[in-house]
PDB file of C-alpha atoms in Angstrom:
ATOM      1  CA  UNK J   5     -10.602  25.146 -14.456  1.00  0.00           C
ATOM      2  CA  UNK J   6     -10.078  27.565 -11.864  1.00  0.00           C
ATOM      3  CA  UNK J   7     -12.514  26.964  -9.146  1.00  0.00           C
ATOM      4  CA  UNK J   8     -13.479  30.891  -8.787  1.00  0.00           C
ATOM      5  CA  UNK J   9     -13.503  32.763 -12.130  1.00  0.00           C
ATOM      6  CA  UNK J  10     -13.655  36.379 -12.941  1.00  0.00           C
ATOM      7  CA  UNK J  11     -13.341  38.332 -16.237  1.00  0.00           C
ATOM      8  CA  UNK J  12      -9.571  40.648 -15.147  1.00  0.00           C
ATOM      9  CA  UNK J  13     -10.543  42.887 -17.435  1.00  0.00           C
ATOM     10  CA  UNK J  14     -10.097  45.889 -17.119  1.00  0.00           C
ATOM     11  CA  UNK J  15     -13.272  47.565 -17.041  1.00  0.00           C
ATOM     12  CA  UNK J  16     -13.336  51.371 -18.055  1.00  0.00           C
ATOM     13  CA  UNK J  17     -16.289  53.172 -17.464  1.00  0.00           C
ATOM     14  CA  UNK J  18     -17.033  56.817 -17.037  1.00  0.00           C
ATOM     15  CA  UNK J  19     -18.619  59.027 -13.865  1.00  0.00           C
ATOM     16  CA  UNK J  20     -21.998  58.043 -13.481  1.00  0.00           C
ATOM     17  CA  UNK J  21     -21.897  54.986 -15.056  1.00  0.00           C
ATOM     18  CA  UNK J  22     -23.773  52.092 -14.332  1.00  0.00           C
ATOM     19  CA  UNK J  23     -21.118  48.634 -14.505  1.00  0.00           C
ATOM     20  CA  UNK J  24     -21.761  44.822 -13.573  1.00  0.00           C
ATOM     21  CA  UNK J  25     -19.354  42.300 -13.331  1.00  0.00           C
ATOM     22  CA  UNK J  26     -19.939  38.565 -12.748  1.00  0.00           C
ATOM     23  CA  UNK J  27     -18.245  35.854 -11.262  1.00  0.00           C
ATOM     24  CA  UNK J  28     -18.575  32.014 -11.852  1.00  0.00           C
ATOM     25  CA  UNK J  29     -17.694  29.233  -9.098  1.00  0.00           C
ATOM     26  CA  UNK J  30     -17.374  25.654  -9.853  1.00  0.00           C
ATOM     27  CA  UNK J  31     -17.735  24.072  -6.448  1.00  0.00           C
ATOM     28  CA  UNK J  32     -21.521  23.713  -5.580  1.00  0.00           C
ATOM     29  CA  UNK J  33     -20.457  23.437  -2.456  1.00  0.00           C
ATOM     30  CA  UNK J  34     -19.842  26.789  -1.545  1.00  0.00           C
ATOM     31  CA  UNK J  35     -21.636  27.984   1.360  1.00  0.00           C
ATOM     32  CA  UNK J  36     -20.736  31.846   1.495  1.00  0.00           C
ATOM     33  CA  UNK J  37     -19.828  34.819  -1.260  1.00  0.00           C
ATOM     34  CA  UNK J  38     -18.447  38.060  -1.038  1.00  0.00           C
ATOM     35  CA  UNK J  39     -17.157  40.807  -2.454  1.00  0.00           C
ATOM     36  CA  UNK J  40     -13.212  42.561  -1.186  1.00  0.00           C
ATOM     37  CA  UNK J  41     -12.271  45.866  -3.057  1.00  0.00           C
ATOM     38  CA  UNK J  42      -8.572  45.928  -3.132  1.00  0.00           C
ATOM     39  CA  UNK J  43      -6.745  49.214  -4.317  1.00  0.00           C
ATOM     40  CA  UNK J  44      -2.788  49.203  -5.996  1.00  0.00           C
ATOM     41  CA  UNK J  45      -0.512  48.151  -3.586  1.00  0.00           C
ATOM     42  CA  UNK J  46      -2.626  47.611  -0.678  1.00  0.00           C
ATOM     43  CA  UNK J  47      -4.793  44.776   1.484  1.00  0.00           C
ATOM     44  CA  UNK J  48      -8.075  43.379   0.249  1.00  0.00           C
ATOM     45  CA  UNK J  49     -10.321  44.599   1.945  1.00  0.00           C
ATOM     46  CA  UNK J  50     -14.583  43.602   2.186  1.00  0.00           C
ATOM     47  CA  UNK J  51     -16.928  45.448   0.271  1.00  0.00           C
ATOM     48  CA  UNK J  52     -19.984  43.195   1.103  1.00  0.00           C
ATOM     49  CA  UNK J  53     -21.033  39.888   1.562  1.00  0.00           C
ATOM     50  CA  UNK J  54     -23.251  38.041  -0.614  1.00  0.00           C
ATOM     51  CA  UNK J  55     -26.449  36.383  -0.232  1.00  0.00           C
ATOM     52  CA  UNK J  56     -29.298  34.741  -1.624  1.00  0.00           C
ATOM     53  CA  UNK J  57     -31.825  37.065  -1.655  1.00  0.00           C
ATOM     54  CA  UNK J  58     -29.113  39.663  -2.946  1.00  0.00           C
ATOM     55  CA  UNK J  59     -28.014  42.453  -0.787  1.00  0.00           C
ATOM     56  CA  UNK J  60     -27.898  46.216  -1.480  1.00  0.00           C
ATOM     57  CA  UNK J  61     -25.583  48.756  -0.169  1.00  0.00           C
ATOM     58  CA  UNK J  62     -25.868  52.512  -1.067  1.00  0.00           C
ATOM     59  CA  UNK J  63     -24.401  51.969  -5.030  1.00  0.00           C
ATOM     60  CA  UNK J  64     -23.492  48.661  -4.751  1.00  0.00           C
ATOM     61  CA  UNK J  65     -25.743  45.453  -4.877  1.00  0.00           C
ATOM     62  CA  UNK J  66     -25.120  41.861  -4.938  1.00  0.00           C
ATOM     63  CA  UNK J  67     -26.496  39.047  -6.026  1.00  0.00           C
ATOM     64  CA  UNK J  68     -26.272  35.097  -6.053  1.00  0.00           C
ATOM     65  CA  UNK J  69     -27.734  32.468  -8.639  1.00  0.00           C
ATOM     66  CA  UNK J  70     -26.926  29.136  -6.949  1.00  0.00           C
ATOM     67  CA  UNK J  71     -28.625  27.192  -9.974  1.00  0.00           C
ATOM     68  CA  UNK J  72     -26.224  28.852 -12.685  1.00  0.00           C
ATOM     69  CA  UNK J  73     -23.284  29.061 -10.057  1.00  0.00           C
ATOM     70  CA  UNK J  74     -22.376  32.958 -10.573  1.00  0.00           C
ATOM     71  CA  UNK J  75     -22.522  35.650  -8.102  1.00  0.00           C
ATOM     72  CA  UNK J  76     -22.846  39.490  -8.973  1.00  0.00           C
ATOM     73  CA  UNK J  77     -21.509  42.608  -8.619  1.00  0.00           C
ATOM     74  CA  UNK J  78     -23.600  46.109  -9.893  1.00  0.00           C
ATOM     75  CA  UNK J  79     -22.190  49.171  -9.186  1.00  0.00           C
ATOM     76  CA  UNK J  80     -24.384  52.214  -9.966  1.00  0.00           C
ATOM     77  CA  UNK J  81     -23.397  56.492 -10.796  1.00  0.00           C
ATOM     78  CA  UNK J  82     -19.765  55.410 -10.610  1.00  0.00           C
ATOM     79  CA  UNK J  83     -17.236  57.623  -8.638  1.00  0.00           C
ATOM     80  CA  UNK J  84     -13.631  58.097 -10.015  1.00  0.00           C
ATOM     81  CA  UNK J  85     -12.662  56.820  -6.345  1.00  0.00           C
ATOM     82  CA  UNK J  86     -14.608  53.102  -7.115  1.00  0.00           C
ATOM     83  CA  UNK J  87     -11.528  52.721  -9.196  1.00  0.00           C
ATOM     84  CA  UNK J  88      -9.580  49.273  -7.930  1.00  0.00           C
ATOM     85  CA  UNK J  89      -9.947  45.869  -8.044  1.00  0.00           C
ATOM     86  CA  UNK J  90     -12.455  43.570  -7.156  1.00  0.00           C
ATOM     87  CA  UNK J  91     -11.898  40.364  -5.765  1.00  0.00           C
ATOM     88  CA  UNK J  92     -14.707  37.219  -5.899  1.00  0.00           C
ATOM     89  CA  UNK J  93     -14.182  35.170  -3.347  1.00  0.00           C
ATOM     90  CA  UNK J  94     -16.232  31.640  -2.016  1.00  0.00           C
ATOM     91  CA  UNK J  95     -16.575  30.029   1.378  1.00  0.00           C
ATOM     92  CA  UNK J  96     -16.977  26.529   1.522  1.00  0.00           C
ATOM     93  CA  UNK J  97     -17.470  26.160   4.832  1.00  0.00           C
ATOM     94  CA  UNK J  98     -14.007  24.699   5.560  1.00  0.00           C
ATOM     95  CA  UNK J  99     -12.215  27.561   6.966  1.00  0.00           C
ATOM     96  CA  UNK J 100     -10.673  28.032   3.119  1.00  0.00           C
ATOM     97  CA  UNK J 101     -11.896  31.288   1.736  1.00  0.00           C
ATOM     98  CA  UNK J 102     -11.180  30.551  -2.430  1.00  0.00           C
ATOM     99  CA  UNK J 103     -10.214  34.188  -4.087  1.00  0.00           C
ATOM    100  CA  UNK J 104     -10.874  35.017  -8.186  1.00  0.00           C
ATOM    101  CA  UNK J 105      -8.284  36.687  -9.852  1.00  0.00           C
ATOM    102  CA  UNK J 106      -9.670  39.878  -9.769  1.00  0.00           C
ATOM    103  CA  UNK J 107     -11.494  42.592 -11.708  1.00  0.00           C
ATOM    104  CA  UNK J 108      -9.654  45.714 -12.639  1.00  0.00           C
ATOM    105  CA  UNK J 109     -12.461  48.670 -12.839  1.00  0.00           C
ATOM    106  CA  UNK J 110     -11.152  51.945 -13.819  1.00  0.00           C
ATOM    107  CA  UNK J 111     -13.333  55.417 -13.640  1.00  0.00           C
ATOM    108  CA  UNK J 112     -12.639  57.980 -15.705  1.00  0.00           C
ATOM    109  CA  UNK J 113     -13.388  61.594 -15.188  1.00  0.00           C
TER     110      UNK J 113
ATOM    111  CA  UNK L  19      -7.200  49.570  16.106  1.00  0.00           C
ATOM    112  CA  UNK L  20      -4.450  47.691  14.823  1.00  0.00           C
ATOM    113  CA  UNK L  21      -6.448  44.825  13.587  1.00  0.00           C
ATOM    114  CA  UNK L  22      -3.769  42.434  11.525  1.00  0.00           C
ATOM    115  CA  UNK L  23       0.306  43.600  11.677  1.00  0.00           C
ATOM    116  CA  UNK L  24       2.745  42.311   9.557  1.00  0.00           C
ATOM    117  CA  UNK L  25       6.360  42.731   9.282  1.00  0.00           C
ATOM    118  CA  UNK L  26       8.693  43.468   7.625  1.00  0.00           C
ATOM    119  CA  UNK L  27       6.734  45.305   5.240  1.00  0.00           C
ATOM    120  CA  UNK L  28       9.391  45.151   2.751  1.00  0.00           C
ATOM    121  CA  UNK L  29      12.572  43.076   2.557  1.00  0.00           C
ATOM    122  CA  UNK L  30      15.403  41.504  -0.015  1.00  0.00           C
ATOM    123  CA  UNK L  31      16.606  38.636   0.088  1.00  0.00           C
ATOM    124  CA  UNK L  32      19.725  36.468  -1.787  1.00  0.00           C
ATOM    125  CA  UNK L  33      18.360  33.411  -3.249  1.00  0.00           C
ATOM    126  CA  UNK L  34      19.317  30.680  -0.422  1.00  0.00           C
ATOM    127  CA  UNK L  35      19.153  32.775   2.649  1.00  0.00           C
ATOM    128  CA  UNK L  36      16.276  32.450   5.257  1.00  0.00           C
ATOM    129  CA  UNK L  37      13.819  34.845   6.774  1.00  0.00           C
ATOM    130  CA  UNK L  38      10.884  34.674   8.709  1.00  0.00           C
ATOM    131  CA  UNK L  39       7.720  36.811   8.353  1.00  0.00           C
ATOM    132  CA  UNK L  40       5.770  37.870  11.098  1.00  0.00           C
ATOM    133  CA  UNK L  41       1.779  38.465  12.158  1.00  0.00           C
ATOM    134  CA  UNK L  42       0.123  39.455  14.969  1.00  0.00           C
ATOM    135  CA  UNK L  43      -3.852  40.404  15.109  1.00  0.00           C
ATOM    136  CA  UNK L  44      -5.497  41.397  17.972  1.00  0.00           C
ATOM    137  CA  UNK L  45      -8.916  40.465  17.519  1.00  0.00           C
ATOM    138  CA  UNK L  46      -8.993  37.476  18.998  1.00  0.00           C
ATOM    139  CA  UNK L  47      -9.691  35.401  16.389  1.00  0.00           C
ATOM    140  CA  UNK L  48      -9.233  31.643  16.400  1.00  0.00           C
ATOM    141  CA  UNK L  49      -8.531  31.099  12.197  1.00  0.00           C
ATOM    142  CA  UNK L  50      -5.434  32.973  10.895  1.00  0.00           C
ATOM    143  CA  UNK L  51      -4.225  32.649   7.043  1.00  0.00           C
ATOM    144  CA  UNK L  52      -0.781  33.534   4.759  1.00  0.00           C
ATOM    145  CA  UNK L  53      -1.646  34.105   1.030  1.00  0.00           C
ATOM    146  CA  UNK L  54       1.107  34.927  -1.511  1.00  0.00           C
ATOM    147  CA  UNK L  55      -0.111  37.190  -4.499  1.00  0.00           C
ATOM    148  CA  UNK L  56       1.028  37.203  -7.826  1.00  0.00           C
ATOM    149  CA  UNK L  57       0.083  39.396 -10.915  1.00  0.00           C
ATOM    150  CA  UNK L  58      -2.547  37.116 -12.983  1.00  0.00           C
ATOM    151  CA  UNK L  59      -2.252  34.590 -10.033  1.00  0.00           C
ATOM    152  CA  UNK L  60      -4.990  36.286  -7.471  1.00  0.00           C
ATOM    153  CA  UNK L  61      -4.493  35.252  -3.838  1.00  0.00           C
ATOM    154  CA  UNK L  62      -3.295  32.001  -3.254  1.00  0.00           C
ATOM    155  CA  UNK L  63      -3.495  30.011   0.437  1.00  0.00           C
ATOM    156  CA  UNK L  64       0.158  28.732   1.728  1.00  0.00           C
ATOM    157  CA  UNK L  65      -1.094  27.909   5.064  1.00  0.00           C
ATOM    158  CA  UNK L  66      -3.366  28.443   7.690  1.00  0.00           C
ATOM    159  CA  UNK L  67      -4.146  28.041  11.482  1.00  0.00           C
ATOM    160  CA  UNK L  68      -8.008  27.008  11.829  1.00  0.00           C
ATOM    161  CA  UNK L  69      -6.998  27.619  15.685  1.00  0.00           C
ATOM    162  CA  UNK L  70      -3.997  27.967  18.472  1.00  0.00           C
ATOM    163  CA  UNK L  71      -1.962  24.751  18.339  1.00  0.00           C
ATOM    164  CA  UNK L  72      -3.127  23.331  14.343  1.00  0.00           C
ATOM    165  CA  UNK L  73      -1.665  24.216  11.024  1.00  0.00           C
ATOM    166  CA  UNK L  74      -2.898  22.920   7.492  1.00  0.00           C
ATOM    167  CA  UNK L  75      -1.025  23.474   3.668  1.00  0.00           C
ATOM    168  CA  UNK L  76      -3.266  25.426   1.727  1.00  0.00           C
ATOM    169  CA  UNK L  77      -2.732  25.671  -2.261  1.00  0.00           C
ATOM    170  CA  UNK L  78       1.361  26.364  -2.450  1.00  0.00           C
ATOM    171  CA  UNK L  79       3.025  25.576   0.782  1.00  0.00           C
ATOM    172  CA  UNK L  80       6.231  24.134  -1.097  1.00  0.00           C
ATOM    173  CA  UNK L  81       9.000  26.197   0.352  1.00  0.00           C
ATOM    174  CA  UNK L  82       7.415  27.832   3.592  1.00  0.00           C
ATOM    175  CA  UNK L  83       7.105  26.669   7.159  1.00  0.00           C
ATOM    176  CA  UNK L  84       4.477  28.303   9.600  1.00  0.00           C
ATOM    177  CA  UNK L  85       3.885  28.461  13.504  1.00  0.00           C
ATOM    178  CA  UNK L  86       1.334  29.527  15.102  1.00  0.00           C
ATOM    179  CA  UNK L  87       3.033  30.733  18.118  1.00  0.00           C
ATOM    180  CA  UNK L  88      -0.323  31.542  20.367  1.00  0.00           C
ATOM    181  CA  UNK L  89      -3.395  33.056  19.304  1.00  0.00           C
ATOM    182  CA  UNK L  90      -2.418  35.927  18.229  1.00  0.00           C
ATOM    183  CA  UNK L  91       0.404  35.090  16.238  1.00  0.00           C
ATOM    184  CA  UNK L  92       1.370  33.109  13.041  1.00  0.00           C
ATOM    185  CA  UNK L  93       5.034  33.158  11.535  1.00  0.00           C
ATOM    186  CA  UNK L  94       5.818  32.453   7.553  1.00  0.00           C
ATOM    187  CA  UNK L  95       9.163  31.435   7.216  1.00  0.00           C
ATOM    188  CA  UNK L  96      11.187  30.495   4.069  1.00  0.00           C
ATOM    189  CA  UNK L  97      14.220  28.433   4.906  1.00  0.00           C
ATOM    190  CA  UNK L  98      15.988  29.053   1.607  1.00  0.00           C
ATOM    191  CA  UNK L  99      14.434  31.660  -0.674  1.00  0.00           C
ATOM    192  CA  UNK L 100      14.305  31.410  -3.803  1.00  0.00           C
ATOM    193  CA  UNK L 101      13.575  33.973  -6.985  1.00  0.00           C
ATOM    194  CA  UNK L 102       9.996  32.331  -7.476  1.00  0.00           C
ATOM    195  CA  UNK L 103       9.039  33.355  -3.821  1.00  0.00           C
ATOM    196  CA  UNK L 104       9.127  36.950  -4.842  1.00  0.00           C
ATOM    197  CA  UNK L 105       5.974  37.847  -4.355  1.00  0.00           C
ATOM    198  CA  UNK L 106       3.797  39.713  -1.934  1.00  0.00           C
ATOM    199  CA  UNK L 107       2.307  38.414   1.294  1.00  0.00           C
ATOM    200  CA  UNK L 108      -0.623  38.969   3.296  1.00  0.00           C
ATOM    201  CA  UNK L 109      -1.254  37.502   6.458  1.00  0.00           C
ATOM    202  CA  UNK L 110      -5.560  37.124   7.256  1.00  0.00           C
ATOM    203  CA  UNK L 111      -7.185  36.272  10.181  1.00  0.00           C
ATOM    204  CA  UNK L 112     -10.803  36.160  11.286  1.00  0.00           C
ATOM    205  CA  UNK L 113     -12.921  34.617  13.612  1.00  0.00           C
ATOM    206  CA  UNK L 114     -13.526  31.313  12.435  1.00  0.00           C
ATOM    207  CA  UNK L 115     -16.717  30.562  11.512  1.00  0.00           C
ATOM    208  CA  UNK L 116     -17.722  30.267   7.617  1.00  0.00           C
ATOM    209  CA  UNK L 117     -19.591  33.615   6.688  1.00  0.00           C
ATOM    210  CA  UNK L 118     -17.336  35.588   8.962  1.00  0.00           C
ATOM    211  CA  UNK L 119     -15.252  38.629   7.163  1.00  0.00           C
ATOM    212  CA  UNK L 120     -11.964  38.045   7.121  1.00  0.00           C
ATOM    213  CA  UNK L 121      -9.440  41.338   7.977  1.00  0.00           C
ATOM    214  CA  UNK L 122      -6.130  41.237   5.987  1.00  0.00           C
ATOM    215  CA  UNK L 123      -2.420  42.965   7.039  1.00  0.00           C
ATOM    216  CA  UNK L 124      -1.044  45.570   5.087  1.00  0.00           C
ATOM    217  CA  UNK L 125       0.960  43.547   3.324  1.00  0.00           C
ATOM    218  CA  UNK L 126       4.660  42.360   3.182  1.00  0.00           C
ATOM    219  CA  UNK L 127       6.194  42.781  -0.436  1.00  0.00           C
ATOM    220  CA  UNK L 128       9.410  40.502  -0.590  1.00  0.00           C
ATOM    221  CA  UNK L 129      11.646  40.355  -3.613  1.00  0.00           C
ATOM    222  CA  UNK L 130      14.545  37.325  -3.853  1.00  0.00           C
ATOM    223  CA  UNK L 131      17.718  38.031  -6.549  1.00  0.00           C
TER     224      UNK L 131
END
């Protein structure tokens, strides 16, 4: 079992949508969560960090549930440019950062 | 505001020859990463430098040799390439401490035939 898990799908949603995805971690351990966007052909890059009491940012709000091990990812009124991928990743504290496979959204007009 | 640099940004290599890759941030930060990504595969650690001086295998570091030259920069080299190294690699680096972001390079796409 991987020890960060994400659903690749991909996702295709229209403008305005609402769209969640979830991510499971196996490693209780895990000390820090966030979020990276990555677009085709380019770097990950960080959409947010993740913490307990969840965290909002303009569309986008995150959310951890240490007792069922999964973090969150809602993205509200989606924009054609939200299409990319977005990458889970977990902290344990160990100077490893542990990265999901990714989750393909796509917007459509 | 460089941030992370990585070259070459694109390169071909003959299955058997050598080449090293090279990073360079400018941040000052003490913990600097190479991750290899593969379609289905996500990012995946080959090594890392938790600080000047130190280097540790991460998940796949069969094939590759790293130096972490001085603070700023971290080398990737593979001493004879072969086809299953083609991949894509991104060099990381951030400042060390767990909860700290960490800032990637552009990216160095590298195909072996």
């Amino acid at each position: 079992r991987k020890e960060v898990e994400q659903d690749p799908g991909p996702f295709n949603v229209p403008e305005g949508a609402t769209v969640a995805f979830n991510c499971t971690y196996s490693n209780s351990a895990s000390q820090s969560f966030f979020w990276y966007r990555q677009d085709c052909r380019k770097e990950p890059k960080l959409l947010m960090s993740v913490y307990s009491s969840g965290n909002e940012d303009g569309r986008f709000t995150a959310q951890l549930n240490r007792a069922s091990q999964y973090i969150s990812l809602l993205i509200r009124d989606s924009k054609l440019s939200d299409s990319a991928t977005y990458l889970c990743v977990a902290d344990y504290n160990t100077d490893k950062l542990i990265f999901g496979t990714g989750t393909r959204l796509q917007v459509f007009p | 505001n460089a941030g992370v640099t990585q070259t070459p940004k694109f390169q071909v290599l003959k299955t058997g020859q050598s080449m090293t890759l090279q990073c360079a941030q400018d941040m000052n930060h003490n913990s600097m990463y190479w991750y290899r990504q593969d379609p289905g595969m996500g990012l995946r650690l080959i090594y890392y430098s938790a600080s000047e001086g130190t280097t540790d295998k991460g998940e796949v570091p069969n094939g590759y040799n790293v130096s972490r030259l001085n603070k700023r920069e971290f080398s990737l080299r593979l001493e004879s390439a072969a086809p299953s190294q083609t991949s894509v690699y991104f060099c990381a680096s951030r400042a060390g401490d767990s909860g700290n972001t960490i800032y990637f390079g552009e990216g160095s796409w590298l195909t072996v035939v």
